[in-house]
C-alpha atoms as an extended CHARMM CRD file, in Angstrom:
* protein
*
       182  EXT
         1         1  UNK       CA              8.0880000000       -9.1370000000       19.6730000000  PROA      1               0.0000000000
         2         2  UNK       CA              9.4300000000       -6.7990000000       22.3220000000  PROA      2               0.0000000000
         3         3  UNK       CA              7.5710000000       -3.8010000000       23.7060000000  PROA      3               0.0000000000
         4         4  UNK       CA              8.9110000000       -1.4360000000       21.0290000000  PROA      4               0.0000000000
         5         5  UNK       CA              8.8920000000       -3.9630000000       18.2020000000  PROA      5               0.0000000000
         6         6  UNK       CA              6.5870000000       -3.3590000000       15.3060000000  PROA      6               0.0000000000
         7         7  UNK       CA              6.1290000000       -5.4290000000       12.1620000000  PROA      7               0.0000000000
         8         8  UNK       CA              5.8000000000       -3.2910000000        9.0330000000  PROA      8               0.0000000000
         9         9  UNK       CA              4.8640000000       -4.4300000000        5.5410000000  PROA      9               0.0000000000
        10        10  UNK       CA              6.4390000000       -2.1980000000        2.8930000000  PROA      10              0.0000000000
        11        11  UNK       CA              4.9580000000       -2.3670000000       -0.6060000000  PROA      11              0.0000000000
        12        12  UNK       CA              6.4440000000       -0.8500000000       -3.7580000000  PROA      12              0.0000000000
        13        13  UNK       CA              3.3720000000       -0.8630000000       -6.0240000000  PROA      13              0.0000000000
        14        14  UNK       CA              3.3380000000       -1.6810000000       -9.7080000000  PROA      14              0.0000000000
        15        15  UNK       CA              1.0060000000       -3.3250000000      -12.2030000000  PROA      15              0.0000000000
        16        16  UNK       CA              3.7470000000       -5.4840000000      -13.7520000000  PROA      16              0.0000000000
        17        17  UNK       CA              6.2810000000       -5.7920000000      -10.9180000000  PROA      17              0.0000000000
        18        18  UNK       CA              5.6360000000       -5.0920000000       -7.2390000000  PROA      18              0.0000000000
        19        19  UNK       CA              8.1390000000       -5.3430000000       -4.4220000000  PROA      19              0.0000000000
        20        20  UNK       CA              7.1550000000       -6.3110000000       -0.8940000000  PROA      20              0.0000000000
        21        21  UNK       CA              8.9820000000       -6.6260000000        2.4090000000  PROA      21              0.0000000000
        22        22  UNK       CA              8.1840000000       -7.4070000000        6.0150000000  PROA      22              0.0000000000
        23        23  UNK       CA             10.5530000000       -5.7390000000        8.4810000000  PROA      23              0.0000000000
        24        24  UNK       CA             10.3990000000       -6.0210000000       12.2340000000  PROA      24              0.0000000000
        25        25  UNK       CA             11.9940000000       -3.5730000000       14.5780000000  PROA      25              0.0000000000
        26        26  UNK       CA             12.6530000000       -1.0210000000       16.4530000000  PROA      26              0.0000000000
        27        27  UNK       CA             15.0600000000        0.5760000000       14.0190000000  PROA      27              0.0000000000
        28        28  UNK       CA             18.2440000000       -0.2080000000       15.9630000000  PROA      28              0.0000000000
        29        29  UNK       CA             17.3650000000       -3.9280000000       15.9210000000  PROA      29              0.0000000000
        30        30  UNK       CA             15.5110000000       -4.0300000000       12.6150000000  PROA      30              0.0000000000
        31        31  UNK       CA             15.5070000000       -7.2870000000       10.7300000000  PROA      31              0.0000000000
        32        32  UNK       CA             14.0600000000       -8.3960000000        7.4370000000  PROA      32              0.0000000000
        33        33  UNK       CA             11.4790000000      -11.0960000000        8.1140000000  PROA      33              0.0000000000
        34        34  UNK       CA             10.7920000000      -11.7240000000        4.4100000000  PROA      34              0.0000000000
        35        35  UNK       CA             10.9040000000       -9.8640000000        1.1180000000  PROA      35              0.0000000000
        36        36  UNK       CA             10.4390000000      -10.4790000000       -2.5690000000  PROA      36              0.0000000000
        37        37  UNK       CA              9.0470000000       -9.3790000000       -5.8950000000  PROA      37              0.0000000000
        38        38  UNK       CA              5.8370000000      -10.3040000000       -7.6380000000  PROA      38              0.0000000000
        39        39  UNK       CA              5.9550000000      -10.4810000000      -11.4440000000  PROA      39              0.0000000000
        40        40  UNK       CA              2.3670000000       -9.9830000000      -12.5720000000  PROA      40              0.0000000000
        41        41  UNK       CA              1.1330000000      -11.3280000000      -15.9090000000  PROA      41              0.0000000000
        42        42  UNK       CA             -1.9770000000      -11.2130000000      -18.0650000000  PROA      42              0.0000000000
        43        43  UNK       CA             -4.5120000000       -8.4640000000      -18.6310000000  PROA      43              0.0000000000
        44        44  UNK       CA             -4.5550000000       -5.4530000000      -16.3410000000  PROA      44              0.0000000000
        45        45  UNK       CA             -7.5440000000       -6.7790000000      -14.3960000000  PROA      45              0.0000000000
        46        46  UNK       CA             -5.8390000000      -10.1800000000      -14.0060000000  PROA      46              0.0000000000
        47        47  UNK       CA             -2.6240000000       -8.5130000000      -12.7760000000  PROA      47              0.0000000000
        48        48  UNK       CA             -4.5040000000       -6.3890000000      -10.2190000000  PROA      48              0.0000000000
        49        49  UNK       CA             -6.4190000000       -9.4330000000       -8.9680000000  PROA      49              0.0000000000
        50        50  UNK       CA             -3.1540000000      -11.3700000000       -8.6750000000  PROA      50              0.0000000000
        51        51  UNK       CA             -1.5430000000       -8.4640000000       -6.8090000000  PROA      51              0.0000000000
        52        52  UNK       CA             -4.4270000000       -8.4150000000       -4.3150000000  PROA      52              0.0000000000
        53        53  UNK       CA             -4.2880000000      -12.2340000000       -3.8680000000  PROA      53              0.0000000000
        54        54  UNK       CA             -0.5420000000      -12.2550000000       -3.2740000000  PROA      54              0.0000000000
        55        55  UNK       CA             -0.7880000000       -9.3650000000       -0.8350000000  PROA      55              0.0000000000
        56        56  UNK       CA             -3.5870000000      -11.1700000000        1.0180000000  PROA      56              0.0000000000
        57        57  UNK       CA             -1.2940000000      -14.1870000000        1.4080000000  PROA      57              0.0000000000
        58        58  UNK       CA              1.5380000000      -12.0450000000        2.8350000000  PROA      58              0.0000000000
        59        59  UNK       CA             -0.8420000000      -10.2450000000        5.2090000000  PROA      59              0.0000000000
        60        60  UNK       CA             -2.1470000000      -13.5900000000        6.4650000000  PROA      60              0.0000000000
        61        61  UNK       CA              1.2410000000      -15.2870000000        6.7550000000  PROA      61              0.0000000000
        62        62  UNK       CA              3.2500000000      -12.4730000000        8.3770000000  PROA      62              0.0000000000
        63        63  UNK       CA              0.5910000000      -10.4940000000       10.3050000000  PROA      63              0.0000000000
        64        64  UNK       CA              2.0660000000       -7.0040000000        9.9770000000  PROA      64              0.0000000000
        65        65  UNK       CA              0.7750000000       -4.2500000000       12.2360000000  PROA      65              0.0000000000
        66        66  UNK       CA              0.7140000000       -1.6220000000        9.5070000000  PROA      66              0.0000000000
        67        67  UNK       CA              1.5480000000       -1.0830000000        5.8600000000  PROA      67              0.0000000000
        68        68  UNK       CA              3.9900000000        1.5010000000        4.4830000000  PROA      68              0.0000000000
        69        69  UNK       CA              3.2280000000        2.5030000000        0.9100000000  PROA      69              0.0000000000
        70        70  UNK       CA              4.8910000000        4.8650000000       -1.5250000000  PROA      70              0.0000000000
        71        71  UNK       CA              2.8640000000        8.0330000000       -1.9410000000  PROA      71              0.0000000000
        72        72  UNK       CA              1.5760000000        8.8570000000       -5.4040000000  PROA      72              0.0000000000
        73        73  UNK       CA              3.6500000000       11.3000000000       -7.3510000000  PROA      73              0.0000000000
        74        74  UNK       CA              2.6680000000       13.2470000000      -10.4270000000  PROA      74              0.0000000000
        75        75  UNK       CA              5.0390000000       12.4950000000      -13.2240000000  PROA      75              0.0000000000
        76        76  UNK       CA              5.2300000000       13.4870000000      -16.8320000000  PROA      76              0.0000000000
        77        77  UNK       CA              3.6670000000       10.2240000000      -17.9890000000  PROA      77              0.0000000000
        78        78  UNK       CA             -0.0250000000       10.3840000000      -17.1020000000  PROA      78              0.0000000000
        79        79  UNK       CA             -0.6000000000        6.7710000000      -18.1710000000  PROA      79              0.0000000000
        80        80  UNK       CA              2.0820000000        5.5320000000      -15.7460000000  PROA      80              0.0000000000
        81        81  UNK       CA              0.5680000000        7.5810000000      -12.9270000000  PROA      81              0.0000000000
        82        82  UNK       CA             -2.8590000000        6.0810000000      -13.6390000000  PROA      82              0.0000000000
        83        83  UNK       CA             -1.4570000000        2.5290000000      -13.6330000000  PROA      83              0.0000000000
        84        84  UNK       CA              0.3380000000        3.1920000000      -10.3520000000  PROA      84              0.0000000000
        85        85  UNK       CA             -2.9360000000        4.4520000000       -8.8940000000  PROA      85              0.0000000000
        86        86  UNK       CA             -4.6850000000        1.2670000000       -9.9800000000  PROA      86              0.0000000000
        87        87  UNK       CA             -2.0250000000       -0.8830000000       -8.2880000000  PROA      87              0.0000000000
        88        88  UNK       CA             -2.3130000000        1.2160000000       -5.1420000000  PROA      88              0.0000000000
        89        89  UNK       CA             -6.0880000000        0.7380000000       -5.2300000000  PROA      89              0.0000000000
        90        90  UNK       CA             -5.7150000000       -3.0490000000       -5.2810000000  PROA      90              0.0000000000
        91        91  UNK       CA             -3.2490000000       -2.8280000000       -2.3890000000  PROA      91              0.0000000000
        92        92  UNK       CA             -5.4490000000       -0.4970000000       -0.3400000000  PROA      92              0.0000000000
        93        93  UNK       CA             -8.4730000000       -2.7620000000       -0.8710000000  PROA      93              0.0000000000
        94        94  UNK       CA             -6.5510000000       -5.8140000000        0.3670000000  PROA      94              0.0000000000
        95        95  UNK       CA             -5.1150000000       -3.9450000000        3.3490000000  PROA      95              0.0000000000
        96        96  UNK       CA             -8.4990000000       -2.4230000000        4.1770000000  PROA      96              0.0000000000
        97        97  UNK       CA             -9.9730000000       -5.9030000000        4.3970000000  PROA      97              0.0000000000
        98        98  UNK       CA             -7.5420000000       -6.5950000000        7.2480000000  PROA      98              0.0000000000
        99        99  UNK       CA             -8.2930000000       -3.3100000000        9.0120000000  PROA      99              0.0000000000
       100       100  UNK       CA             -4.6370000000       -2.2660000000        9.0510000000  PROA      100             0.0000000000
       101       101  UNK       CA             -3.4420000000        1.3350000000        9.0920000000  PROA      101             0.0000000000
       102       102  UNK       CA             -1.5920000000        2.5870000000        6.0260000000  PROA      102             0.0000000000
       103       103  UNK       CA              1.1700000000        5.1830000000        6.1470000000  PROA      103             0.0000000000
       104       104  UNK       CA              2.4860000000        6.8540000000        3.0270000000  PROA      104             0.0000000000
       105       105  UNK       CA              5.9020000000        8.3120000000        2.3260000000  PROA      105             0.0000000000
       106       106  UNK       CA              7.1490000000       10.2390000000       -0.6690000000  PROA      106             0.0000000000
       107       107  UNK       CA             10.0660000000        8.7000000000       -2.5920000000  PROA      107             0.0000000000
       108       108  UNK       CA             12.3490000000       11.5460000000       -1.4630000000  PROA      108             0.0000000000
       109       109  UNK       CA             11.4170000000       11.0040000000        2.2020000000  PROA      109             0.0000000000
       110       110  UNK       CA             12.2060000000        7.2830000000        1.9210000000  PROA      110             0.0000000000
       111       111  UNK       CA             15.5500000000        7.9460000000        0.2240000000  PROA      111             0.0000000000
       112       112  UNK       CA             16.4740000000       10.5570000000        2.8180000000  PROA      112             0.0000000000
       113       113  UNK       CA             15.5680000000        8.2680000000        5.7180000000  PROA      113             0.0000000000
       114       114  UNK       CA             17.4750000000        5.2580000000        4.3740000000  PROA      114             0.0000000000
       115       115  UNK       CA             20.4050000000        6.7170000000        2.4450000000  PROA      115             0.0000000000
       116       116  UNK       CA             20.6500000000       10.2220000000        3.8880000000  PROA      116             0.0000000000
       117       117  UNK       CA             20.0400000000       11.6990000000        0.4410000000  PROA      117             0.0000000000
       118       118  UNK       CA             16.5930000000       12.4730000000       -0.9850000000  PROA      118             0.0000000000
       119       119  UNK       CA             17.9380000000       11.8710000000       -4.4930000000  PROA      119             0.0000000000
       120       120  UNK       CA             19.7310000000        8.5830000000       -3.8260000000  PROA      120             0.0000000000
       121       121  UNK       CA             20.0000000000        6.1630000000       -6.7390000000  PROA      121             0.0000000000
       122       122  UNK       CA             18.3760000000        2.7270000000       -6.8800000000  PROA      122             0.0000000000
       123       123  UNK       CA             21.8210000000        1.2030000000       -6.3560000000  PROA      123             0.0000000000
       124       124  UNK       CA             22.4260000000        3.3110000000       -3.2410000000  PROA      124             0.0000000000
       125       125  UNK       CA             19.0820000000        2.2380000000       -1.7910000000  PROA      125             0.0000000000
       126       126  UNK       CA             19.8580000000       -1.4230000000       -2.5010000000  PROA      126             0.0000000000
       127       127  UNK       CA             23.2540000000       -1.1320000000       -0.8020000000  PROA      127             0.0000000000
       128       128  UNK       CA             21.9050000000        0.7450000000        2.2230000000  PROA      128             0.0000000000
       129       129  UNK       CA             19.0080000000       -1.6100000000        2.9570000000  PROA      129             0.0000000000
       130       130  UNK       CA             21.3650000000       -4.5860000000        2.6060000000  PROA      130             0.0000000000
       131       131  UNK       CA             23.7420000000       -2.9270000000        5.0480000000  PROA      131             0.0000000000
       132       132  UNK       CA             21.1090000000       -1.7450000000        7.5380000000  PROA      132             0.0000000000
       133       133  UNK       CA             19.3990000000       -5.1500000000        7.6170000000  PROA      133             0.0000000000
       134       134  UNK       CA             22.6050000000       -7.2280000000        7.3600000000  PROA      134             0.0000000000
       135       135  UNK       CA             21.3290000000       -9.0140000000        4.2610000000  PROA      135             0.0000000000
       136       136  UNK       CA             23.7550000000      -11.5010000000        2.6960000000  PROA      136             0.0000000000
       137       137  UNK       CA             22.9830000000      -10.2690000000       -0.8560000000  PROA      137             0.0000000000
       138       138  UNK       CA             21.6840000000       -7.1120000000       -2.4870000000  PROA      138             0.0000000000
       139       139  UNK       CA             17.9140000000       -7.3180000000       -2.9300000000  PROA      139             0.0000000000
       140       140  UNK       CA             16.3850000000       -6.5090000000       -6.3230000000  PROA      140             0.0000000000
       141       141  UNK       CA             15.5460000000       -2.8300000000       -6.7490000000  PROA      141             0.0000000000
       142       142  UNK       CA             11.8020000000       -3.4150000000       -6.2580000000  PROA      142             0.0000000000
       143       143  UNK       CA             12.3220000000       -5.4570000000       -3.0800000000  PROA      143             0.0000000000
       144       144  UNK       CA             14.8690000000       -2.8610000000       -1.8840000000  PROA      144             0.0000000000
       145       145  UNK       CA             12.2760000000       -0.1080000000       -2.3450000000  PROA      145             0.0000000000
       146       146  UNK       CA              9.7930000000       -2.0820000000       -0.2220000000  PROA      146             0.0000000000
       147       147  UNK       CA             12.4420000000       -2.7200000000        2.4460000000  PROA      147             0.0000000000
       148       148  UNK       CA             13.3040000000        0.9970000000        2.3860000000  PROA      148             0.0000000000
       149       149  UNK       CA              9.6350000000        1.9470000000        2.8990000000  PROA      149             0.0000000000
       150       150  UNK       CA              9.4290000000       -0.2540000000        5.9950000000  PROA      150             0.0000000000
       151       151  UNK       CA             12.7420000000        1.0870000000        7.3240000000  PROA      151             0.0000000000
       152       152  UNK       CA             11.5990000000        4.6520000000        6.6780000000  PROA      152             0.0000000000
       153       153  UNK       CA              8.5860000000        4.0550000000        8.8660000000  PROA      153             0.0000000000
       154       154  UNK       CA             10.6950000000        2.5480000000       11.6450000000  PROA      154             0.0000000000
       155       155  UNK       CA             12.9680000000        5.5800000000       11.4980000000  PROA      155             0.0000000000
       156       156  UNK       CA             10.3840000000        8.3430000000       11.2160000000  PROA      156             0.0000000000
       157       157  UNK       CA              7.6070000000        6.9110000000       13.3890000000  PROA      157             0.0000000000
       158       158  UNK       CA              9.3350000000        7.3020000000       16.7930000000  PROA      158             0.0000000000
       159       159  UNK       CA             10.3720000000       10.8320000000       15.8240000000  PROA      159             0.0000000000
       160       160  UNK       CA              6.8970000000       11.7650000000       14.6220000000  PROA      160             0.0000000000
       161       161  UNK       CA              5.2820000000       10.3540000000       17.7670000000  PROA      161             0.0000000000
       162       162  UNK       CA              7.4310000000       12.6300000000       19.9460000000  PROA      162             0.0000000000
       163       163  UNK       CA              6.3890000000       15.7580000000       18.0740000000  PROA      163             0.0000000000
       164       164  UNK       CA              3.5140000000       17.8070000000       19.4350000000  PROA      164             0.0000000000
       165       165  UNK       CA              0.2130000000       17.0550000000       17.6760000000  PROA      165             0.0000000000
       166       166  UNK       CA              0.2310000000       20.5110000000       16.0380000000  PROA      166             0.0000000000
       167       167  UNK       CA              3.6470000000       19.9010000000       14.4140000000  PROA      167             0.0000000000
       168       168  UNK       CA              2.6620000000       16.3980000000       13.2600000000  PROA      168             0.0000000000
       169       169  UNK       CA             -0.4560000000       17.8650000000       11.6700000000  PROA      169             0.0000000000
       170       170  UNK       CA              1.6170000000       20.4940000000        9.8970000000  PROA      170             0.0000000000
       171       171  UNK       CA              4.0310000000       17.8790000000        8.5210000000  PROA      171             0.0000000000
       172       172  UNK       CA              1.1430000000       15.7230000000        7.3190000000  PROA      172             0.0000000000
       173       173  UNK       CA             -0.6130000000       18.6790000000        5.6740000000  PROA      173             0.0000000000
       174       174  UNK       CA              2.5980000000       19.6820000000        3.8860000000  PROA      174             0.0000000000
       175       175  UNK       CA              3.0080000000       16.1650000000        2.5010000000  PROA      175             0.0000000000
       176       176  UNK       CA              6.1710000000       15.2320000000        4.4030000000  PROA      176             0.0000000000
       177       177  UNK       CA              4.4070000000       12.3000000000        6.0130000000  PROA      177             0.0000000000
       178       178  UNK       CA              0.8850000000       11.0980000000        5.4440000000  PROA      178             0.0000000000
       179       179  UNK       CA             -1.2180000000        8.6810000000        7.3880000000  PROA      179             0.0000000000
       180       180  UNK       CA             -4.3110000000        7.2430000000        5.8380000000  PROA      180             0.0000000000
       181       181  UNK       CA             -7.1570000000        5.9890000000        7.9380000000  PROA      181             0.0000000000
       182       182  UNK       CA             -8.2700000000        2.4500000000        7.1980000000  PROA      182             0.0000000000
């Protein structure tokens, strides 16, 4: 990796289907190292354990420097929000075991960074990540979301680092970007 290169693991959490992607960059030379989707089966506890095991394998194999994760959102379906929180918990536990930093981005921030539109459709995100990373085929929507999370970090991180600390703190407090401590 070059001086400015960073390897980011993007994870689109879910208790039945989770997308993951490892992207290396700087943004102008970003490339997809690997990406895919995990289809999780069995009871909830079995699915969460499988999610953590599969994530452990990716962390070990690809050695990312940080993890980009979709920030929780409050939707109309409380049960879905709880399940998403459980998946995120399994992911955070696995990542914490590796001592990696976690950055969170809202869905609108990711869509804006990748497609230029905070309300971009799944299809637009798939097309844009395929284009930005020169992928031969469109990734599945879950893998595309994970790729988009990693790309969002590559795009916003250099910008955020150049901001004065006071402005970065303001953006983080207002929920535009959020960095979790491991």
